[in-house]
Amino acid sequence: MGNRGPTLEDVAREAGVSRATVSRVVNGVRNVAPDIQRSVREAIARIGYTPNQAARSLVTRRTGTVALVLSATGRSFTARVFSDPFFGRVVDGVLPVLRRRAIQPVLLVAESEQARAQLVEYLRQGGADGALVVPLDENDPLPSMLVAAGLPTVLFGRPRDGEPCRYVDLDNAAGARLAAEHLWATGRRRPATIAAPVTAPTAGDRLDGFREALAAHGVTSVPVARGRFTVESGRRAMARLLRDHPGIDAVFAANDLMAQGACQYLSEQGVSVPGTVAVVGFDDSVAARKARPQLTTVRQPVERMAAAMATLLVEQLDGGPPEPAAKVFEPLLVVREST
């Protein structure tokens, strides 16, 4: 092959198929037998062939990129993105799925009305083939804008108002019920909760699930303080709960960072965890393992959910069924030192 890069012809010879077959596999055409696709992809890997993206785009009318969109309306948006391990886990889940299809993600941020309008126009003009959207606010208008524009879109979280959009989600209410039942089983009878901001998509389900499980045990009033998904907001919320409800013996926080903050404040005040107050978080992120004591938490399989989100988008781009598809994951309680 000299100094030139490997060509389609080189791949065809290596795989023992025709050039046209290699072209169909490279361009994602679906009418190729799975065993032949596998042989072609193995040949591509062996000889190091890289498709010419410009030529490929002319054939497929696709850019080979998808937008990974972080969208919110609050002013603390940037600070949360770079402090919360959740977003890194989303990227970790998306990348392997896209790489297998030689698709590159383009990170886009939509934090204002102008940014959302520009993003929709960018996608309409063919800047990327579709969008993987992580909305941070329940009333974020971006998903509706993308659906109305007819753009291939998959959401992390349920779409609001039943919009016809593909999505992945967690049964958040079930996760909160797991936390409540665990605290009750360990003898805690005066629980409180550090809830998410009212605008967060998961806020209602996690708070309602916790309350409903406790109501079944006769607990009709649960003290609530709201945080903002950060360690510092968890500390402040814990301070309010101790001040206003000094008899509480357990706290369920709507994410691990707030639970970590709660543990820090309790330790500073000389309150034993879990001796006096048990603490449960949500997500099972790196923060749960770094906390002292290590957090009991509700596991949200973010990487698997993000991979499913990318798979749903790729299937849509490949001409999958027109009706919206969804995948809802089940939570799991992980018991550690904080309870």
mmCIF file of C-alpha atoms in Angstrom:
data_model
loop_
_atom_site.group_PDB
_atom_site.id
_atom_site.type_symbol
_atom_site.label_atom_id
_atom_site.label_comp_id
_atom_site.label_asym_id
_atom_site.label_seq_id
_atom_site.Cartn_x
_atom_site.Cartn_y
_atom_site.Cartn_z
ATOM 1 C CA MET A 1 0.000 0.000 0.000
ATOM 2 C CA GLY A 2 3.090 2.270 0.038
ATOM 3 C CA ASN A 3 2.538 5.652 1.625
ATOM 4 C CA ARG A 4 -1.155 5.848 0.798
ATOM 5 C CA GLY A 5 -3.823 4.990 3.296
ATOM 6 C CA PRO A 6 -5.894 1.786 3.001
ATOM 7 C CA THR A 7 -8.753 1.978 0.492
ATOM 8 C CA LEU A 8 -12.132 0.295 0.061
ATOM 9 C CA GLU A 9 -10.454 -2.068 -2.410
ATOM 10 C CA ASP A 10 -7.899 -3.054 0.235
ATOM 11 C CA VAL A 11 -10.678 -3.791 2.718
ATOM 12 C CA ALA A 12 -12.571 -5.814 0.095
ATOM 13 C CA ARG A 13 -9.512 -7.974 -0.627
ATOM 14 C CA GLU A 14 -8.848 -8.471 3.096
ATOM 15 C CA ALA A 15 -12.465 -9.462 3.797
ATOM 16 C CA GLY A 16 -12.941 -11.485 0.603
ATOM 17 C CA VAL A 17 -15.984 -9.490 -0.539
ATOM 18 C CA SER A 18 -16.773 -6.954 -3.228
ATOM 19 C CA ARG A 19 -15.992 -3.246 -3.019
ATOM 20 C CA ALA A 20 -19.734 -2.535 -3.185
ATOM 21 C CA THR A 21 -20.338 -4.702 -0.115
ATOM 22 C CA VAL A 22 -17.651 -2.851 1.826
ATOM 23 C CA SER A 23 -19.216 0.453 0.780
ATOM 24 C CA ARG A 24 -22.636 -0.658 2.037
ATOM 25 C CA VAL A 25 -21.200 -1.667 5.411
ATOM 26 C CA VAL A 26 -19.199 1.548 5.788
ATOM 27 C CA ASN A 27 -22.221 3.662 4.904
ATOM 28 C CA GLY A 28 -24.540 1.827 7.288
ATOM 29 C CA VAL A 29 -26.803 0.263 4.662
ATOM 30 C CA ARG A 30 -28.930 -2.321 6.436
ATOM 31 C CA ASN A 31 -29.265 -5.090 3.763
ATOM 32 C CA VAL A 32 -25.936 -6.802 4.530
ATOM 33 C CA ALA A 33 -25.848 -10.143 6.345
ATOM 34 C CA PRO A 34 -24.539 -9.864 9.933
ATOM 35 C CA ASP A 35 -21.665 -12.306 9.344
ATOM 36 C CA ILE A 36 -20.490 -10.328 6.311
ATOM 37 C CA GLN A 37 -20.754 -7.068 8.267
ATOM 38 C CA ARG A 38 -18.629 -8.613 10.983
ATOM 39 C CA SER A 39 -15.996 -9.786 8.462
ATOM 40 C CA VAL A 40 -15.819 -6.333 6.871
ATOM 41 C CA ARG A 41 -15.515 -4.538 10.215
ATOM 42 C CA GLU A 42 -12.776 -6.936 11.313
ATOM 43 C CA ALA A 43 -10.909 -6.301 8.048
ATOM 44 C CA ILE A 44 -11.279 -2.548 8.570
ATOM 45 C CA ALA A 45 -9.790 -2.887 12.058
ATOM 46 C CA ARG A 46 -6.911 -5.069 10.862
ATOM 47 C CA ILE A 47 -5.693 -2.785 8.080
ATOM 48 C CA GLY A 48 -6.628 0.518 9.710
ATOM 49 C CA TYR A 49 -9.025 1.813 7.056
ATOM 50 C CA THR A 50 -10.608 5.209 7.793
ATOM 51 C CA PRO A 51 -13.608 6.293 5.683
ATOM 52 C CA ASN A 52 -13.374 9.576 3.809
ATOM 53 C CA GLN A 53 -16.024 11.522 5.692
ATOM 54 C CA ALA A 54 -16.616 14.083 2.944
ATOM 55 C CA ALA A 55 -17.230 11.399 0.338
ATOM 56 C CA ARG A 56 -19.342 9.392 2.742
ATOM 57 C CA SER A 57 -21.541 12.402 3.500
ATOM 58 C CA LEU A 58 -22.272 12.884 -0.200
ATOM 59 C CA VAL A 59 -23.578 9.313 -0.372
ATOM 60 C CA THR A 60 -25.454 9.097 2.918
ATOM 61 C CA ARG A 61 -26.451 12.766 3.352
ATOM 62 C CA ARG A 62 -25.263 12.365 6.941
ATOM 63 C CA THR A 63 -22.502 14.186 8.773
ATOM 64 C CA GLY A 64 -21.318 11.291 10.925
ATOM 65 C CA THR A 65 -21.856 13.436 14.033
ATOM 66 C CA VAL A 66 -24.584 13.762 16.647
ATOM 67 C CA ALA A 67 -25.102 16.575 19.127
ATOM 68 C CA LEU A 68 -24.829 15.786 22.836
ATOM 69 C CA VAL A 69 -26.853 18.643 24.280
ATOM 70 C CA LEU A 70 -26.847 19.879 27.868
ATOM 71 C CA SER A 71 -29.816 22.150 28.281
ATOM 72 C CA ALA A 72 -31.043 24.245 31.212
ATOM 73 C CA THR A 73 -32.497 27.621 32.075
ATOM 74 C CA GLY A 74 -30.922 28.401 35.451
ATOM 75 C CA ARG A 75 -27.979 30.722 36.083
ATOM 76 C CA SER A 76 -26.033 28.058 38.000
ATOM 77 C CA PHE A 77 -26.026 25.804 34.945
ATOM 78 C CA THR A 78 -22.302 25.889 34.121
ATOM 79 C CA ALA A 79 -21.230 25.357 37.725
ATOM 80 C CA ARG A 80 -23.409 22.272 38.034
ATOM 81 C CA VAL A 81 -22.210 20.748 34.749
ATOM 82 C CA PHE A 82 -18.573 20.855 35.816
ATOM 83 C CA SER A 83 -19.109 19.778 39.439
ATOM 84 C CA ASP A 84 -21.620 16.941 39.110
ATOM 85 C CA PRO A 85 -20.183 13.511 38.124
ATOM 86 C CA PHE A 86 -23.513 12.700 36.455
ATOM 87 C CA PHE A 87 -22.536 14.434 33.223
ATOM 88 C CA GLY A 88 -19.224 12.632 32.872
ATOM 89 C CA ARG A 89 -21.065 9.350 33.307
ATOM 90 C CA VAL A 90 -23.442 10.277 30.474
ATOM 91 C CA VAL A 91 -20.473 10.879 28.169
ATOM 92 C CA ASP A 92 -18.876 7.579 29.243
ATOM 93 C CA GLY A 93 -22.056 5.738 28.287
ATOM 94 C CA VAL A 94 -22.616 7.456 24.952
ATOM 95 C CA LEU A 95 -19.097 7.233 23.508
ATOM 96 C CA PRO A 96 -18.706 3.448 23.028
ATOM 97 C CA VAL A 97 -22.012 3.184 21.143
ATOM 98 C CA LEU A 98 -21.155 6.036 18.811
ATOM 99 C CA ARG A 99 -17.575 4.891 18.246
ATOM 100 C CA ARG A 100 -18.735 1.481 17.067
ATOM 101 C CA ARG A 101 -20.585 3.317 14.284
ATOM 102 C CA ALA A 102 -17.754 5.805 13.594
ATOM 103 C CA ILE A 103 -20.038 8.620 14.807
ATOM 104 C CA GLN A 104 -18.497 11.603 16.575
ATOM 105 C CA PRO A 105 -20.336 13.451 19.376
ATOM 106 C CA VAL A 106 -20.417 17.244 19.349
ATOM 107 C CA LEU A 107 -20.997 18.784 22.777
ATOM 108 C CA LEU A 108 -23.457 21.669 22.650
ATOM 109 C CA VAL A 109 -24.782 23.812 25.489
ATOM 110 C CA ALA A 110 -28.198 25.475 25.467
ATOM 111 C CA GLU A 111 -28.472 27.770 28.479
ATOM 112 C CA SER A 112 -30.618 30.584 27.054
ATOM 113 C CA GLU A 113 -33.479 31.270 24.665
ATOM 114 C CA GLN A 114 -31.038 32.497 22.030
ATOM 115 C CA ALA A 115 -28.783 29.456 22.435
ATOM 116 C CA ARG A 116 -31.744 27.096 22.035
ATOM 117 C CA ALA A 117 -32.902 28.824 18.859
ATOM 118 C CA GLN A 118 -29.382 28.717 17.431
ATOM 119 C CA LEU A 119 -29.040 25.040 18.287
ATOM 120 C CA VAL A 120 -32.290 24.100 16.541
ATOM 121 C CA GLU A 121 -31.248 26.042 13.447
ATOM 122 C CA TYR A 122 -27.805 24.417 13.506
ATOM 123 C CA LEU A 123 -29.421 20.977 13.435
ATOM 124 C CA ARG A 124 -31.960 21.983 10.782
ATOM 125 C CA GLN A 125 -29.094 23.144 8.572
ATOM 126 C CA GLY A 126 -27.464 19.716 8.850
ATOM 127 C CA GLY A 127 -24.823 20.528 11.445
ATOM 128 C CA ALA A 128 -25.385 17.102 13.035
ATOM 129 C CA ASP A 129 -27.582 14.121 12.271
ATOM 130 C CA GLY A 130 -29.552 14.162 15.524
ATOM 131 C CA ALA A 131 -29.511 15.156 19.170
ATOM 132 C CA LEU A 132 -29.007 13.394 22.489
ATOM 133 C CA VAL A 133 -30.527 15.821 24.978
ATOM 134 C CA VAL A 134 -30.006 15.976 28.739
ATOM 135 C CA PRO A 135 -32.586 18.501 30.027
ATOM 136 C CA LEU A 136 -31.888 19.850 33.515
ATOM 137 C CA ASP A 137 -35.177 21.677 34.017
ATOM 138 C CA GLU A 138 -38.644 20.167 33.925
ATOM 139 C CA ASN A 139 -40.005 23.035 31.831
ATOM 140 C CA ASP A 140 -37.096 23.221 29.393
ATOM 141 C CA PRO A 141 -38.624 24.146 25.995
ATOM 142 C CA LEU A 142 -35.784 22.670 23.900
ATOM 143 C CA PRO A 143 -37.180 19.115 23.562
ATOM 144 C CA SER A 144 -40.476 20.524 22.264
ATOM 145 C CA MET A 145 -38.606 22.728 19.797
ATOM 146 C CA LEU A 146 -36.611 19.787 18.439
ATOM 147 C CA VAL A 147 -39.681 17.571 18.106
ATOM 148 C CA ALA A 148 -41.633 20.349 16.379
ATOM 149 C CA ALA A 149 -38.758 20.772 13.907
ATOM 150 C CA GLY A 150 -38.888 17.062 13.077
ATOM 151 C CA LEU A 151 -35.289 16.478 14.190
ATOM 152 C CA PRO A 152 -34.145 13.025 15.393
ATOM 153 C CA THR A 153 -34.004 13.422 19.164
ATOM 154 C CA VAL A 154 -33.629 11.203 22.217
ATOM 155 C CA LEU A 155 -34.003 12.520 25.769
ATOM 156 C CA PHE A 156 -32.436 11.481 29.067
ATOM 157 C CA GLY A 157 -35.650 11.503 31.091
ATOM 158 C CA ARG A 158 -39.347 11.407 30.253
ATOM 159 C CA PRO A 159 -40.616 14.091 27.875
ATOM 160 C CA ARG A 160 -43.088 16.466 29.463
ATOM 161 C CA ASP A 161 -46.773 16.446 28.563
ATOM 162 C CA GLY A 162 -46.468 13.179 26.633
ATOM 163 C CA GLU A 163 -44.544 14.651 23.712
ATOM 164 C CA PRO A 164 -43.828 12.062 20.982
ATOM 165 C CA CYS A 165 -40.110 11.675 21.591
ATOM 166 C CA ARG A 166 -37.757 8.769 22.219
ATOM 167 C CA TYR A 167 -36.301 8.680 25.724
ATOM 168 C CA VAL A 168 -34.606 6.687 28.463
ATOM 169 C CA ASP A 169 -35.515 7.092 32.111
ATOM 170 C CA LEU A 170 -35.213 5.615 35.587
ATOM 171 C CA ASP A 171 -38.143 4.667 37.785
ATOM 172 C CA ASN A 172 -37.267 7.467 40.196
ATOM 173 C CA ALA A 173 -40.295 6.974 42.431
ATOM 174 C CA ALA A 174 -39.376 3.307 42.896
ATOM 175 C CA GLY A 175 -35.836 4.342 43.820
ATOM 176 C CA ALA A 176 -37.091 6.723 46.478
ATOM 177 C CA ARG A 177 -39.369 3.990 47.841
ATOM 178 C CA LEU A 178 -36.340 1.704 48.165
ATOM 179 C CA ALA A 179 -34.625 4.378 50.273
ATOM 180 C CA ALA A 180 -37.672 4.835 52.506
ATOM 181 C CA GLU A 181 -38.221 1.110 53.045
ATOM 182 C CA HIS A 182 -34.555 0.614 53.910
ATOM 183 C CA LEU A 183 -34.603 3.405 56.496
ATOM 184 C CA TRP A 184 -37.798 2.043 58.011
ATOM 185 C CA ALA A 185 -36.363 -1.489 58.149
ATOM 186 C CA THR A 186 -33.328 -0.192 60.044
ATOM 187 C CA GLY A 187 -35.558 1.324 62.729
ATOM 188 C CA ARG A 188 -35.685 4.959 61.623
ATOM 189 C CA ARG A 189 -39.018 6.526 62.527
ATOM 190 C CA ARG A 190 -38.402 10.280 62.101
ATOM 191 C CA PRO A 191 -37.035 10.646 58.562
ATOM 192 C CA ALA A 192 -36.534 13.845 56.582
ATOM 193 C CA THR A 193 -35.502 14.505 53.001
ATOM 194 C CA ILE A 194 -33.266 16.893 51.077
ATOM 195 C CA ALA A 195 -35.244 17.236 47.879
ATOM 196 C CA ALA A 196 -34.151 18.413 44.444
ATOM 197 C CA PRO A 197 -35.015 21.882 43.121
ATOM 198 C CA VAL A 198 -38.682 22.079 42.146
ATOM 199 C CA THR A 199 -37.671 22.644 38.502
ATOM 200 C CA ALA A 200 -35.613 19.431 38.261
ATOM 201 C CA PRO A 201 -37.245 16.733 36.095
ATOM 202 C CA THR A 202 -36.752 14.074 38.796
ATOM 203 C CA ALA A 203 -37.769 16.204 41.790
ATOM 204 C CA GLY A 204 -41.422 15.267 41.977
ATOM 205 C CA ASP A 205 -40.986 11.517 41.511
ATOM 206 C CA ARG A 206 -38.214 11.191 44.105
ATOM 207 C CA LEU A 207 -40.070 13.238 46.710
ATOM 208 C CA ASP A 208 -43.437 11.596 46.063
ATOM 209 C CA GLY A 209 -41.988 8.073 46.121
ATOM 210 C CA PHE A 210 -40.303 8.699 49.476
ATOM 211 C CA ARG A 211 -43.442 10.183 51.022
ATOM 212 C CA GLU A 212 -45.737 7.464 49.680
ATOM 213 C CA ALA A 213 -43.618 4.635 51.065
ATOM 214 C CA LEU A 214 -43.512 6.249 54.518
ATOM 215 C CA ALA A 215 -47.232 7.030 54.428
ATOM 216 C CA ALA A 216 -47.861 3.290 54.093
ATOM 217 C CA HIS A 217 -46.152 2.953 57.491
ATOM 218 C CA GLY A 218 -48.254 5.727 59.046
ATOM 219 C CA VAL A 219 -45.747 8.584 58.644
ATOM 220 C CA THR A 220 -47.939 11.421 57.415
ATOM 221 C CA SER A 221 -45.491 14.319 57.659
ATOM 222 C CA VAL A 222 -41.917 14.298 56.305
ATOM 223 C CA PRO A 223 -39.737 17.407 56.818
ATOM 224 C CA VAL A 224 -38.376 18.694 53.495
ATOM 225 C CA ALA A 225 -35.495 21.028 52.709
ATOM 226 C CA ARG A 226 -34.533 21.655 49.106
ATOM 227 C CA GLY A 227 -31.021 21.664 47.709
ATOM 228 C CA ARG A 228 -29.473 22.329 44.318
ATOM 229 C CA PHE A 229 -27.640 19.038 43.660
ATOM 230 C CA THR A 230 -24.370 20.399 45.119
ATOM 231 C CA VAL A 231 -22.382 19.494 48.237
ATOM 232 C CA GLU A 232 -22.746 23.001 49.663
ATOM 233 C CA SER A 233 -26.520 23.037 49.126
ATOM 234 C CA GLY A 234 -26.699 19.695 50.954
ATOM 235 C CA ARG A 235 -24.833 21.213 53.895
ATOM 236 C CA ARG A 236 -27.217 24.181 54.030
ATOM 237 C CA ALA A 237 -30.287 21.969 53.748
ATOM 238 C CA MET A 238 -29.015 19.716 56.531
ATOM 239 C CA ALA A 239 -28.462 22.764 58.738
ATOM 240 C CA ARG A 240 -32.074 23.859 58.197
ATOM 241 C CA LEU A 241 -33.406 20.390 58.957
ATOM 242 C CA LEU A 242 -31.446 20.096 62.215
ATOM 243 C CA ARG A 243 -32.502 23.580 63.277
ATOM 244 C CA ASP A 244 -36.198 23.119 62.516
ATOM 245 C CA HIS A 245 -36.529 19.390 63.268
ATOM 246 C CA PRO A 246 -33.883 18.435 65.848
ATOM 247 C CA GLY A 247 -35.383 14.990 66.447
ATOM 248 C CA ILE A 248 -34.883 13.558 62.945
ATOM 249 C CA ASP A 249 -33.044 10.239 62.775
ATOM 250 C CA ALA A 250 -32.661 9.779 58.997
ATOM 251 C CA VAL A 251 -32.209 11.806 55.813
ATOM 252 C CA PHE A 252 -32.811 10.833 52.201
ATOM 253 C CA ALA A 253 -31.090 13.176 49.736
ATOM 254 C CA ALA A 254 -32.108 13.362 46.078
ATOM 255 C CA ASN A 255 -28.517 12.979 44.897
ATOM 256 C CA ASP A 256 -25.195 11.829 46.308
ATOM 257 C CA LEU A 257 -23.562 15.267 46.343
ATOM 258 C CA MET A 258 -26.274 16.643 48.632
ATOM 259 C CA ALA A 259 -26.037 13.528 50.809
ATOM 260 C CA GLN A 260 -22.270 14.048 51.025
ATOM 261 C CA GLY A 261 -22.855 17.638 52.123
ATOM 262 C CA ALA A 262 -25.359 16.459 54.725
ATOM 263 C CA CYS A 263 -22.801 14.009 56.164
ATOM 264 C CA GLN A 264 -20.163 16.735 56.316
ATOM 265 C CA TYR A 265 -22.443 19.080 58.253
ATOM 266 C CA LEU A 266 -23.577 16.357 60.651
ATOM 267 C CA SER A 267 -19.955 15.451 61.370
ATOM 268 C CA GLU A 268 -19.056 19.091 62.065
ATOM 269 C CA GLN A 269 -21.936 19.304 64.519
ATOM 270 C CA GLY A 270 -20.845 16.158 66.331
ATOM 271 C CA VAL A 271 -23.842 14.163 65.131
ATOM 272 C CA SER A 272 -22.973 10.522 64.480
ATOM 273 C CA VAL A 273 -23.718 8.968 61.063
ATOM 274 C CA PRO A 274 -25.337 6.477 61.114
ATOM 275 C CA GLY A 275 -25.528 6.250 64.927
ATOM 276 C CA THR A 276 -27.831 9.249 65.389
ATOM 277 C CA VAL A 277 -28.832 10.090 61.824
ATOM 278 C CA ALA A 278 -28.729 7.666 58.898
ATOM 279 C CA VAL A 279 -28.168 9.125 55.409
ATOM 280 C CA VAL A 280 -29.164 7.748 51.994
ATOM 281 C CA GLY A 281 -28.211 9.328 48.660
ATOM 282 C CA PHE A 282 -29.258 8.785 45.074
ATOM 283 C CA ASP A 283 -27.215 7.941 41.920
ATOM 284 C CA ASP A 284 -24.366 5.755 43.247
ATOM 285 C CA SER A 285 -21.821 8.174 41.801
ATOM 286 C CA VAL A 286 -18.181 8.529 42.786
ATOM 287 C CA ALA A 287 -19.386 10.952 45.474
ATOM 288 C CA ALA A 288 -21.079 8.058 47.301
ATOM 289 C CA ARG A 289 -17.789 6.209 47.635
ATOM 290 C CA LYS A 290 -15.768 9.317 48.504
ATOM 291 C CA ALA A 291 -18.125 10.398 51.276
ATOM 292 C CA ARG A 292 -17.194 9.661 54.890
ATOM 293 C CA PRO A 293 -18.863 7.462 55.862
ATOM 294 C CA GLN A 294 -19.444 5.876 52.449
ATOM 295 C CA LEU A 295 -23.023 6.415 51.355
ATOM 296 C CA THR A 296 -25.866 4.017 51.135
ATOM 297 C CA THR A 297 -27.480 5.123 47.900
ATOM 298 C CA VAL A 298 -29.947 4.306 45.149
ATOM 299 C CA ARG A 299 -28.043 3.224 42.056
ATOM 300 C CA GLN A 300 -28.984 4.920 38.803
ATOM 301 C CA PRO A 301 -27.165 3.076 35.974
ATOM 302 C CA VAL A 302 -26.297 6.297 34.152
ATOM 303 C CA GLU A 303 -23.743 4.751 31.787
ATOM 304 C CA ARG A 304 -26.179 2.035 30.676
ATOM 305 C CA MET A 305 -28.964 4.570 30.303
ATOM 306 C CA ALA A 306 -26.770 6.848 28.190
ATOM 307 C CA ALA A 307 -25.723 3.904 26.016
ATOM 308 C CA ALA A 308 -29.392 3.036 25.491
ATOM 309 C CA MET A 309 -30.090 6.666 24.598
ATOM 310 C CA ALA A 310 -27.369 6.601 21.925
ATOM 311 C CA THR A 311 -28.638 3.265 20.615
ATOM 312 C CA LEU A 312 -32.182 4.620 20.255
ATOM 313 C CA LEU A 313 -30.863 7.571 18.251
ATOM 314 C CA VAL A 314 -28.698 5.399 15.979
ATOM 315 C CA GLU A 315 -31.689 3.123 15.325
ATOM 316 C CA GLN A 316 -33.783 6.155 14.443
ATOM 317 C CA LEU A 317 -31.101 7.454 12.064
ATOM 318 C CA ASP A 318 -30.927 4.008 10.446
ATOM 319 C CA GLY A 319 -34.630 4.142 9.613
ATOM 320 C CA GLY A 320 -36.071 2.343 12.611
ATOM 321 C CA PRO A 321 -39.781 2.303 13.500
ATOM 322 C CA PRO A 322 -41.346 5.782 13.326
ATOM 323 C CA GLU A 323 -43.160 5.506 16.642
ATOM 324 C CA PRO A 324 -41.281 6.815 19.706
ATOM 325 C CA ALA A 325 -39.435 4.185 21.709
ATOM 326 C CA ALA A 326 -38.572 4.294 25.403
ATOM 327 C CA LYS A 327 -36.465 2.311 27.844
ATOM 328 C CA VAL A 328 -37.090 2.646 31.584
ATOM 329 C CA PHE A 329 -34.475 1.254 33.975
ATOM 330 C CA GLU A 330 -35.035 -0.128 37.463
ATOM 331 C CA PRO A 331 -33.117 1.308 40.449
ATOM 332 C CA LEU A 332 -31.104 -0.717 42.953
ATOM 333 C CA LEU A 333 -30.331 0.040 46.583
ATOM 334 C CA VAL A 334 -26.631 -0.162 47.483
ATOM 335 C CA VAL A 335 -26.107 -0.416 51.248
ATOM 336 C CA ARG A 336 -22.916 1.068 52.696
ATOM 337 C CA GLU A 337 -21.734 2.626 55.975
ATOM 338 C CA SER A 338 -24.071 5.639 56.224
ATOM 339 C CA THR A 339 -27.042 3.503 57.307
#
